[in-house]
Coordinates of C-alpha atoms in Angstrom, one line a residue:
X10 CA -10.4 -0.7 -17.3
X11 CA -9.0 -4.5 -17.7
X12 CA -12.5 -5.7 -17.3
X13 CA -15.9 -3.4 -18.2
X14 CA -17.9 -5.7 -17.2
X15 CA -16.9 -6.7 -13.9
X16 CA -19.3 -4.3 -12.0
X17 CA -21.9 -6.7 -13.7
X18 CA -20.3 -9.8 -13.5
X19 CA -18.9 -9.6 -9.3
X20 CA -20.3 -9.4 -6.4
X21 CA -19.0 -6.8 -3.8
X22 CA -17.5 -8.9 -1.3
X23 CA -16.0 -7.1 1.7
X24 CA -12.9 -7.9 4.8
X25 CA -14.9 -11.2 6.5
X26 CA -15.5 -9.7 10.2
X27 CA -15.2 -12.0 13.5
X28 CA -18.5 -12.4 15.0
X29 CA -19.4 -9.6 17.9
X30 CA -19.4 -11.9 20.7
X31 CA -16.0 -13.3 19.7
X32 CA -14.4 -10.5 18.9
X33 CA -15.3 -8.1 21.9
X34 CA -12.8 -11.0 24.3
X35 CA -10.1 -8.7 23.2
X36 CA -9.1 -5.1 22.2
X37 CA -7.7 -6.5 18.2
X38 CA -8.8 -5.7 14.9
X39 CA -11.8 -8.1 13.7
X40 CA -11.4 -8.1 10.3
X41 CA -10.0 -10.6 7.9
X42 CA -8.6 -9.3 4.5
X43 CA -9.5 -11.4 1.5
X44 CA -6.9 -13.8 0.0
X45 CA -4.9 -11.6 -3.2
X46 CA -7.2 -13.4 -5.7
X47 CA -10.6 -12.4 -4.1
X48 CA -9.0 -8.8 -3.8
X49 CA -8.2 -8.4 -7.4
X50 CA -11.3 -9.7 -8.1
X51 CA -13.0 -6.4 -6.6
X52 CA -10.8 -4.4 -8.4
X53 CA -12.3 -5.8 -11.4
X54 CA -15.6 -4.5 -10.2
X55 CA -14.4 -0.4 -11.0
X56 CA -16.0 0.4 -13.9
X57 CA -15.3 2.6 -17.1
X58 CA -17.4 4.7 -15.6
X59 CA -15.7 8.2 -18.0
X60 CA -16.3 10.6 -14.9
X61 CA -14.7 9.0 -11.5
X62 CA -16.7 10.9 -8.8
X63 CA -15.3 9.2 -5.8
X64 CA -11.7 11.2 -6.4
X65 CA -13.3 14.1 -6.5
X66 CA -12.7 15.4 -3.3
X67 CA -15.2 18.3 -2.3
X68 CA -17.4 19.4 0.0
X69 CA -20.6 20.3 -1.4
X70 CA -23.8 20.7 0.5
X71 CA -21.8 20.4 4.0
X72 CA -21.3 16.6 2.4
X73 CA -18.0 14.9 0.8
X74 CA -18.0 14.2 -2.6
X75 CA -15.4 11.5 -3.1
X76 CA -11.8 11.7 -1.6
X77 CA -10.3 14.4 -0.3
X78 CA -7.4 13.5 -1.2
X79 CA -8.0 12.8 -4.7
X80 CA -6.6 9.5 -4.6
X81 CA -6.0 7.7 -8.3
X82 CA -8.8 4.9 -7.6
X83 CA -9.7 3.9 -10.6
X84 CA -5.9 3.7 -11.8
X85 CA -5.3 0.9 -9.0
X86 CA -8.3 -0.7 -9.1
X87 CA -7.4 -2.0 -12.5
X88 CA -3.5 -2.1 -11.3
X89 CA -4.6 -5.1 -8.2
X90 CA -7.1 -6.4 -11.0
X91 CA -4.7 -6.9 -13.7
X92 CA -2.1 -8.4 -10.7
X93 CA 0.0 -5.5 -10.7
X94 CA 0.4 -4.4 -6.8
X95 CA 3.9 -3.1 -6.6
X96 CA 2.6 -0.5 -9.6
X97 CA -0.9 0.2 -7.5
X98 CA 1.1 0.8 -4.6
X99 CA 3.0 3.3 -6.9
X100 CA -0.3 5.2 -7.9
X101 CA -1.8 5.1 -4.2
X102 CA 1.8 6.7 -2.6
X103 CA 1.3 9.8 -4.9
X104 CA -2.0 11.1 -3.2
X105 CA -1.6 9.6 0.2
X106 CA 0.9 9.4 2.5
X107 CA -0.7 7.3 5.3
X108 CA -3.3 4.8 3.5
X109 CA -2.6 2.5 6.1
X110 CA -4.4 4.7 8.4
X111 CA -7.0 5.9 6.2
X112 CA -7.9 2.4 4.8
X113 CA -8.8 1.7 8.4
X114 CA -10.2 4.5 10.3
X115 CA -11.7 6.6 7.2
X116 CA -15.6 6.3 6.5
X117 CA -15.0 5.9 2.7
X118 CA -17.0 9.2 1.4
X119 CA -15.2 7.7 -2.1
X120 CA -17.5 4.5 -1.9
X121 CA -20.9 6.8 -1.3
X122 CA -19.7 8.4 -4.7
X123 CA -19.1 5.5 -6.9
X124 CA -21.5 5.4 -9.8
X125 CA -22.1 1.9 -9.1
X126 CA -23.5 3.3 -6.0
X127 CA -26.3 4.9 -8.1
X128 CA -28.1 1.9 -8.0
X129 CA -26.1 -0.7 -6.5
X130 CA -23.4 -1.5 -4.5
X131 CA -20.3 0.7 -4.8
X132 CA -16.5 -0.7 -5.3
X133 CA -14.9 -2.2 -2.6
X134 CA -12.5 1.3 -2.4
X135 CA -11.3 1.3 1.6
X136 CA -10.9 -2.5 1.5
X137 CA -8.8 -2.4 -1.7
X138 CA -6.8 0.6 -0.7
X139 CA -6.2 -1.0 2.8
X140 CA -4.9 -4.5 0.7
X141 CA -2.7 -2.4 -1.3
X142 CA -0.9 -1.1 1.5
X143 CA -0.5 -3.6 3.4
X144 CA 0.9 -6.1 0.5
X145 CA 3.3 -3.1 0.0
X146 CA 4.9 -3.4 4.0
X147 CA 5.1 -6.8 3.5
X148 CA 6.8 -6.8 -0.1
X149 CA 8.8 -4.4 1.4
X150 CA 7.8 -1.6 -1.2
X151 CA 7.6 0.9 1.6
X152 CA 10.7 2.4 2.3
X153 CA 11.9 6.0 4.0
X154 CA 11.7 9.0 2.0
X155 CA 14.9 10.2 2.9
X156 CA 15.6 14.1 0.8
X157 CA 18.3 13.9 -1.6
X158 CA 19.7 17.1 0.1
X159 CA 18.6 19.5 3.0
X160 CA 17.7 23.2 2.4
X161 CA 19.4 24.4 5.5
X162 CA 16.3 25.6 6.8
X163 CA 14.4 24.1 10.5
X164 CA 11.0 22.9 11.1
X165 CA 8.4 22.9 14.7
X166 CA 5.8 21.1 14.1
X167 CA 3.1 21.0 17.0
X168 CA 1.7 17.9 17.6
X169 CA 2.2 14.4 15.8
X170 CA -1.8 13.4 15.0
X171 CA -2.8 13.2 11.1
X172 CA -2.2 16.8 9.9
X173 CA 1.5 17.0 11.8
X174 CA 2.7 13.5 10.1
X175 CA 1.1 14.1 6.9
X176 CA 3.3 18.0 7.0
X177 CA 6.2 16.1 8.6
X178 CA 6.5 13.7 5.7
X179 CA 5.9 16.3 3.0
X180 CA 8.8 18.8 4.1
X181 CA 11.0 16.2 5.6
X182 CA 10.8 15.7 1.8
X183 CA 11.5 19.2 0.2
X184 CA 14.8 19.2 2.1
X185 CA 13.3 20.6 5.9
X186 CA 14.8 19.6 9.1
X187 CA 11.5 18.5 10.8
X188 CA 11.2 18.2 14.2
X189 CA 8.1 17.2 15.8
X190 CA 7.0 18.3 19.0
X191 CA 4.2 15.7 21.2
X192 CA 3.5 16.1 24.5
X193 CA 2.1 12.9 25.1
X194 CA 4.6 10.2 25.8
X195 CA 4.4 8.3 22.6
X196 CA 3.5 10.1 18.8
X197 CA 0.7 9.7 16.8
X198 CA -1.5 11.9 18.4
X199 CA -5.3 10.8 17.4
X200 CA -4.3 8.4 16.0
X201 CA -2.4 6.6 19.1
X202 CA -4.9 7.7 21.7
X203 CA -7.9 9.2 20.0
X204 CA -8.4 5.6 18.1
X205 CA -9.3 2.9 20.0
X206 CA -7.0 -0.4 18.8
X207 CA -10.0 -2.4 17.2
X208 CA -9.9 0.2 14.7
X209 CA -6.0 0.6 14.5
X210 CA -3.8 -1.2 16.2
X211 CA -1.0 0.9 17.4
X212 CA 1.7 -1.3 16.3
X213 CA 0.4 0.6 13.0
X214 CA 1.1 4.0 14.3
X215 CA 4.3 3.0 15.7
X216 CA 5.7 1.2 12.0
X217 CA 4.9 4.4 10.6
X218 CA 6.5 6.9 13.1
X219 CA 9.8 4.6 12.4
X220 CA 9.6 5.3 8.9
X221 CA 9.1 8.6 9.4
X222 CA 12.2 8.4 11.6
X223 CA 14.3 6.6 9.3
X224 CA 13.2 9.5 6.9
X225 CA 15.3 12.1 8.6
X226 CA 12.0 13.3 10.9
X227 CA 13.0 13.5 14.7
X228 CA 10.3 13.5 17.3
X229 CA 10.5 14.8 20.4
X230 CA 7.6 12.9 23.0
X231 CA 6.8 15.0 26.8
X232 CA 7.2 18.2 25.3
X233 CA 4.3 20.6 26.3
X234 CA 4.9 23.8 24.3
X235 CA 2.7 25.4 27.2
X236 CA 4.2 28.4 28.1
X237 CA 5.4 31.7 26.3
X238 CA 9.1 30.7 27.3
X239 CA 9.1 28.0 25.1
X240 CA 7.5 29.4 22.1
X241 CA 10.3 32.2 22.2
X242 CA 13.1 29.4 22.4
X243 CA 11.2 27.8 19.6
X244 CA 10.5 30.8 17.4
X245 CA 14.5 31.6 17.9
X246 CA 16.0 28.0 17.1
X247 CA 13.7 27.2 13.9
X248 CA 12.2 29.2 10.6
X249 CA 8.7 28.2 11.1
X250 CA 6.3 26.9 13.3
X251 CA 3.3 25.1 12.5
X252 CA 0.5 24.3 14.9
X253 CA -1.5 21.1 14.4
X254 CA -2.6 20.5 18.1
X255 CA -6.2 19.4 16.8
X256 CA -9.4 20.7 18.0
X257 CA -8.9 19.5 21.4
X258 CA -11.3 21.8 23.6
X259 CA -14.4 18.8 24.3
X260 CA -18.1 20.3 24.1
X261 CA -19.3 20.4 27.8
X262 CA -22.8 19.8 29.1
X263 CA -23.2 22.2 31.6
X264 CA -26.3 21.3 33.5
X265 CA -27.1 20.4 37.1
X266 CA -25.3 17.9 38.1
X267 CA -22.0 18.1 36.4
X268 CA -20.0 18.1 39.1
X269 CA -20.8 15.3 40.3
X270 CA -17.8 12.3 39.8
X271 CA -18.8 9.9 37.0
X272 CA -19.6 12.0 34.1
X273 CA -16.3 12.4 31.8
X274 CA -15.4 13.6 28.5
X275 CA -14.9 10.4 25.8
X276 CA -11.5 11.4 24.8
X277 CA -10.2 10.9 28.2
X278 CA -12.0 7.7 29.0
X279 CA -10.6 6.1 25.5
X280 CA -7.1 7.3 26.0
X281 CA -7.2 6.0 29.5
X282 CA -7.9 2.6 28.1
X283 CA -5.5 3.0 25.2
X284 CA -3.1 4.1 27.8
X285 CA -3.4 0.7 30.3
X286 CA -3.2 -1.2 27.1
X287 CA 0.0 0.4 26.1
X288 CA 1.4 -0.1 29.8
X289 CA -0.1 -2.8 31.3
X290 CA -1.2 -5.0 27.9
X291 CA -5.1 -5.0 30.1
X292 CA -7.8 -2.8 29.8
X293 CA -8.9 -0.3 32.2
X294 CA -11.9 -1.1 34.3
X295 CA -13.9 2.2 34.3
X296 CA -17.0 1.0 32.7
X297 CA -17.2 -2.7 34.0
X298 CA -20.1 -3.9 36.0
X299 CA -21.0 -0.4 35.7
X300 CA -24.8 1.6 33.5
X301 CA -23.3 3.3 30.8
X302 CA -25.0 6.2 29.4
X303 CA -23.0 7.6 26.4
X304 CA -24.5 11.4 24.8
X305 CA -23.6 11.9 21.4
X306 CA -24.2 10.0 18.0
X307 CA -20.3 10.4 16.4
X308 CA -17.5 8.1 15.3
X309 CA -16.0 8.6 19.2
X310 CA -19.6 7.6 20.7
X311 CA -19.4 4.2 18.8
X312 CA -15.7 4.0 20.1
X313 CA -16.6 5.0 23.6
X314 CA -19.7 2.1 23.4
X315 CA -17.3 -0.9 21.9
X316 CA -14.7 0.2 24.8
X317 CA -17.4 0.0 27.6
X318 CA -18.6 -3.5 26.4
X319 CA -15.1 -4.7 26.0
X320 CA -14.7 -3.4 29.7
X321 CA -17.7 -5.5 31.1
X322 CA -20.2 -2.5 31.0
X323 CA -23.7 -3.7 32.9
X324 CA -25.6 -2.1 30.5
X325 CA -24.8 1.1 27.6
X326 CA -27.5 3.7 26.2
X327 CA -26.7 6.4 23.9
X328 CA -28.8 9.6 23.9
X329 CA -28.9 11.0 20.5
X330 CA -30.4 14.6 19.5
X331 CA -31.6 14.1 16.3
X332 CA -34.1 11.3 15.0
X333 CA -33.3 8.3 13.3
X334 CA -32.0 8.2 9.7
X335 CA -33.5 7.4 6.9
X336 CA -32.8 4.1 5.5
X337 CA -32.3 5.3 2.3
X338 CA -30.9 8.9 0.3
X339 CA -33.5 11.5 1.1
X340 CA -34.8 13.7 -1.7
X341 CA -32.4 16.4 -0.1
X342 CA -29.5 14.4 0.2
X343 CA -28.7 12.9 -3.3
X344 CA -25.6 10.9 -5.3
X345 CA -23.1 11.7 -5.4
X346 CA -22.9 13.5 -1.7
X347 CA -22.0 11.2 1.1
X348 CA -25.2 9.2 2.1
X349 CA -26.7 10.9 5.4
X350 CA -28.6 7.3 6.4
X351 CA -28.8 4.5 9.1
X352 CA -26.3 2.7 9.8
X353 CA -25.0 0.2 12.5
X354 CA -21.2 0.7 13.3
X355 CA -19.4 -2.2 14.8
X356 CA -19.7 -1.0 18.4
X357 CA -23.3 -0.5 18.0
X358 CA -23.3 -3.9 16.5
X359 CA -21.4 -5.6 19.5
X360 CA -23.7 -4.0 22.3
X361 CA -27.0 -5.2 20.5
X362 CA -25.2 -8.9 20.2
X363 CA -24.6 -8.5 23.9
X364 CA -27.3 -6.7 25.7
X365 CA -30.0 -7.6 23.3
X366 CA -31.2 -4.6 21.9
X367 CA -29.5 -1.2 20.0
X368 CA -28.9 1.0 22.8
X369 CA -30.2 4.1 20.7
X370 CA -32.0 6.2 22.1
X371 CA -33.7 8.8 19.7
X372 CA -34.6 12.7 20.0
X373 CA -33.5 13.0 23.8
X374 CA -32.1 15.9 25.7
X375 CA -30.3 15.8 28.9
X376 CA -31.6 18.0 31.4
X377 CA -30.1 17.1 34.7
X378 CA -27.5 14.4 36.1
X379 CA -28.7 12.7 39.4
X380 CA -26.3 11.8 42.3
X381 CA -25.8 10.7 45.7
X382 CA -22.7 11.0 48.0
X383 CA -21.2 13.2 45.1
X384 CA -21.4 10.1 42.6
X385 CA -23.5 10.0 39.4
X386 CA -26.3 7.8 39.8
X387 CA -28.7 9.0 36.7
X388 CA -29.9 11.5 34.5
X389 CA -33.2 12.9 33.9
X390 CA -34.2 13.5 30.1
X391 CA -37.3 14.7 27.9
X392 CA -37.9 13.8 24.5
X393 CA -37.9 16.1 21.5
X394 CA -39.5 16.8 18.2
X395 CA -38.7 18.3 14.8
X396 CA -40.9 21.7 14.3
X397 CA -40.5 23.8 11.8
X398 CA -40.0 27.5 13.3
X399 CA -39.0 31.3 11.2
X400 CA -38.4 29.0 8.4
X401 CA -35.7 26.8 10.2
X402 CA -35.9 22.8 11.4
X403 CA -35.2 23.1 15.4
X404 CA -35.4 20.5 18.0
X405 CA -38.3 21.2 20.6
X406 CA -39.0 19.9 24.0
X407 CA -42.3 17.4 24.5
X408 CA -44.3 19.1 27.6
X409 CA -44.0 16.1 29.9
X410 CA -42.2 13.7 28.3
X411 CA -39.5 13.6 31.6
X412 CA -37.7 10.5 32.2
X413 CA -35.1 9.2 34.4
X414 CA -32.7 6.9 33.5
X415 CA -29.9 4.9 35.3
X416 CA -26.4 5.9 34.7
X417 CA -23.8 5.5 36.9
X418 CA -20.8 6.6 34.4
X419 CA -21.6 9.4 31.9
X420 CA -19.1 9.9 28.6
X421 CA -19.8 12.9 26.8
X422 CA -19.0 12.6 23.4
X423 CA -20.5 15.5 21.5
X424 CA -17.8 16.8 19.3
X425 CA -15.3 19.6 20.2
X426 CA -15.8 23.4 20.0
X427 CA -12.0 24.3 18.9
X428 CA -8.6 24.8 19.6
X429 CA -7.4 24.6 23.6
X430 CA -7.8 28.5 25.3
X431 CA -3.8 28.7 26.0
X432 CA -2.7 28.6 22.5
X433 CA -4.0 31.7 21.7
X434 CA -2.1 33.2 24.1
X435 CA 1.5 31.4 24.3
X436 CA 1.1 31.3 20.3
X437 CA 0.2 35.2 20.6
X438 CA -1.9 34.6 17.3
X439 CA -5.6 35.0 16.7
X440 CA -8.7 32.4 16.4
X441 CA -11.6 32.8 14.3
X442 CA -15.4 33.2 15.5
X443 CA -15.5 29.3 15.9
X444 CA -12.6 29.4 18.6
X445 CA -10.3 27.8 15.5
X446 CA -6.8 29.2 14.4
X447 CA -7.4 32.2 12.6
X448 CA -5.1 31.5 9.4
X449 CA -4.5 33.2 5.7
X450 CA -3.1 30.8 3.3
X451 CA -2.1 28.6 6.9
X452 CA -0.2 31.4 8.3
X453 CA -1.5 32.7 11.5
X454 CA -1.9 36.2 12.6
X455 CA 1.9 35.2 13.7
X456 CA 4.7 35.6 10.6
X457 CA 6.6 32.5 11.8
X458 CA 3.5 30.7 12.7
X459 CA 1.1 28.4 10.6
X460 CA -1.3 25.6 11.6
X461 CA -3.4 23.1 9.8
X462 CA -5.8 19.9 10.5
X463 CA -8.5 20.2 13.2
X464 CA -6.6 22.8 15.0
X465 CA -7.1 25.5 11.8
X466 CA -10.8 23.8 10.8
X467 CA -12.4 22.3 13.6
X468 CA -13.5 18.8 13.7
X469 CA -13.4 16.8 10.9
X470 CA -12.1 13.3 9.6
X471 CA -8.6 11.8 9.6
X472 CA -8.4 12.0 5.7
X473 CA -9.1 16.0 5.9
X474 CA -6.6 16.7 8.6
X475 CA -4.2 14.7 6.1
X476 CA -5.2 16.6 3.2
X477 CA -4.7 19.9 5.2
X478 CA -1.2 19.1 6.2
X479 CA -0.5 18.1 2.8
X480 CA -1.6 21.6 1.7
X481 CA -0.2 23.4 4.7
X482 CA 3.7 22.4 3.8
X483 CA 2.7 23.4 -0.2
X484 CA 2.2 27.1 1.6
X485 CA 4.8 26.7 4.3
X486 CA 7.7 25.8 1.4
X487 CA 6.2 28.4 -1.1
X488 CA 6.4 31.3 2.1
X489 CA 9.9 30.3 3.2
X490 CA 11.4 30.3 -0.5
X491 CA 10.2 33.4 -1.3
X492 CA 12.2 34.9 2.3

């Protein structure tokens, strides 16, 4: 490394944030990178540490270990330290095709397994990858990947969110001709309507998709492959398909109550607001003057809460299952896995600043939503505790712990349970026990057919569905050569 010492002799010093109350006045991004001096500077802080945990990229435990996508960090780390960006760029293209997207969105399991984590504070990782890429776009070091020569062979690719751009990209390069298929009315998936724009701007997204355009890729926007019709026209025109429509079917709350108009899933009510933003360059007004009540503890629960304050919300509570984290690594959850502890995410942050307390609320189930006139007006919820029962930690009901709480809109944001029901049956392919694509290597039940990202594994973060589309063309290229 240029400078062994620099873990000792730095500071961490991360992207200055604009305050909460100043911030939430508009639907931008709220951090400030540092100046290219202060940036190299934290690149200096990577140590010689012999064994680089955070490019690891494992699960171990049901916990990341490092990067999934084994990005090069401590190569450029010392590359921005020593000045050298163009070359950092260089190292950071080989392992990640979108770190523009990853260096804003990604939780950084790479920082949680940085030996100077052991007992300190880790490297800077997201915020130097983020610099990296960013000085490359505006140096103009980011160019299209256009192939030298096509292969003669045709591409479908279902859906344009992480795991579709990241396959795009990576057979657009072997020589495919990739088309992508998206049937909302702009591409991106996720990432242009799952993500609200404080955490990426979707002038992002859209300087990407050019690329990808200018790359060779075509994308096709308002096409619904929902029928059996069009998979047969699809299946005849092209060699392959690949499926990476996400795991789009929202977890439901089924209780008393539910029909009652108010209570929605959180995917819609962000992409709703993304969507007036897109149109209309204003918000949409779902949440304002209105009690929020948000169930779920997720990434999309702190989305959903920053949305609603930035929509005038009256007041926002979110009912959480399990109890509050530790505020340090439990014996059970040790370096180098990703740290299972409390933290306050920048929604969180921005409702405490403006309500005056963290709308948390621990150990609580929902039992029933109250209405009147066929509008949500409340819920009624007991408390729970941690017992220990046949040898397993399970959440029990307090006898008579009951409360009702005011709520007059509901988002449910507790995760998805798989792919959409109608895929398996216009796909004619099979889904596993977890309602996911059933797959072998990424081929489906299907010959023709593969899938990847959410879609194939259920849930998981942006820089996974990458890394599975990265791996999904690998097995799409090696099957179609060896035709």
């Amino acid at each position: 490394m240029g400078n062994v010492r620099g873990f000792l002799d730095f500071k961490r010093v991360d992207f200055k944030k604009i305050a909460p109350k100043e911030r939430i006045l508009n639907f931008k991004e709220f951090t400030k990178a540092l100046d290219k001096k202060e940036q190299e500077i934290q690149g200096g802080r990577c140590m010689d540490c012999g064994v680089a945990f955070c490019h690891t990229g494992v699960l171990a435990e049901g916990k990341e270990v490092g990067c999934p996508l084994k990005n090069l960090i401590p190569e450029w780390n010392d590359l921005i330290y020593r000045s050298l960006w163009k070359e950092a760029y260089e190292r950071l293209d080989l392992t990640n095709p979108f770190p523009e997207f990853t260096g804003r969105v990604c939780p950084a399991p790479c920082e949680d397994s940085c030996v100077c984590a052991i007992n300190g504070e880790s490297v800077s990782i997201k915020n130097n990858e983020l610099a990296i890429i960013e000085n490359a776009f505006k140096e103009g070091f980011v160019k299209p990947n256009c192939p030298q020569k096509y292969n003669g062979k045709k591409i479908a690719i279902i859906g344009s969110g992480p795991a579709g751009l990241s396959c795009a990209t990576t057979l657009n390069a072997l020589g495919y001709k990739i088309s992508v298929y998206e049937r909302s009315d702009r591409a991106g998936g996720l990432l242009m309507y799952g993500i609200p724009d404080m955490k990426l701007e979707k002038h992002i997204v859209d300087r990407r998709i050019e690329l990808l355009k200018k790359s060779g890729i075509e994308f096709k926007v308002k096409q619904n492959i929902d029928s059996k019709d069009k998979v047969n026209k699809l299946l005849k025109e092209f060699d392959a398909l690949i499926l990476c429509t996400g795991a789009s079917e929202p977890i439901d709350l089924k209780i008393e109550g539910r029909e009652l108009k108010g209570i929605e899933f959180a995917m819609d009510f962000l992409s709703k607001n993304t969507q007036s933003l897109l149109e209309t360059s204003k918000p949409a007004t779902s949440a304002k003057d209105k009690d929020v009540l948000v169930i779920g503890s997720g990434d999309t629960s702190v989305d959903c809460i920053a949305v609603a304050v930035r929509q005038g919300a009256k007041s926002i509570t979110r009912f959480e299952r399990s109890p509050k984290r530790s505020l340090t690594r439990k014996a059970d959850n040790p370096w180098p896995l990703k740290a299972d502890v409390f933290k306050t995410d920048y929604g969180l942050e921005e409702a405490i600043a403006v309500y005056g307390k963290d709308p948390r609320e621990y150990q609580k189930l929902t039992q029933k939503f109250l209405g009147k006139n066929g509008v949500v007006q409340g819920v009624i919820a007991s408390d729970l505790k941690r017992e220990i029962k046949n040898g397993k930690m399970i959440n029990c009901e307090i006898p008579n712990s009951q409360k009702s709480y005011k709520a007059d809109l509901v988002l449910l944001a507790m995760g998805f349970s798989g792919t959409e029901k109608e895929i398996k049956e216009n796909f004619n392919i099979k889904l596993d026990e977890k309602n996911n694509i059933f797959t072998q290597n990424f081929q489906t039940s299907h010959k023709k057919i593969f899938a990847c990202g959410d879609a194939r594994t259920g849930q998981s973060l942006v820089v996974w569905a990458i890394k599975d589309g990265l791996d999904c063309a690998f097995a799409v290229h090696k099957s179609l050569t060896m035709q």
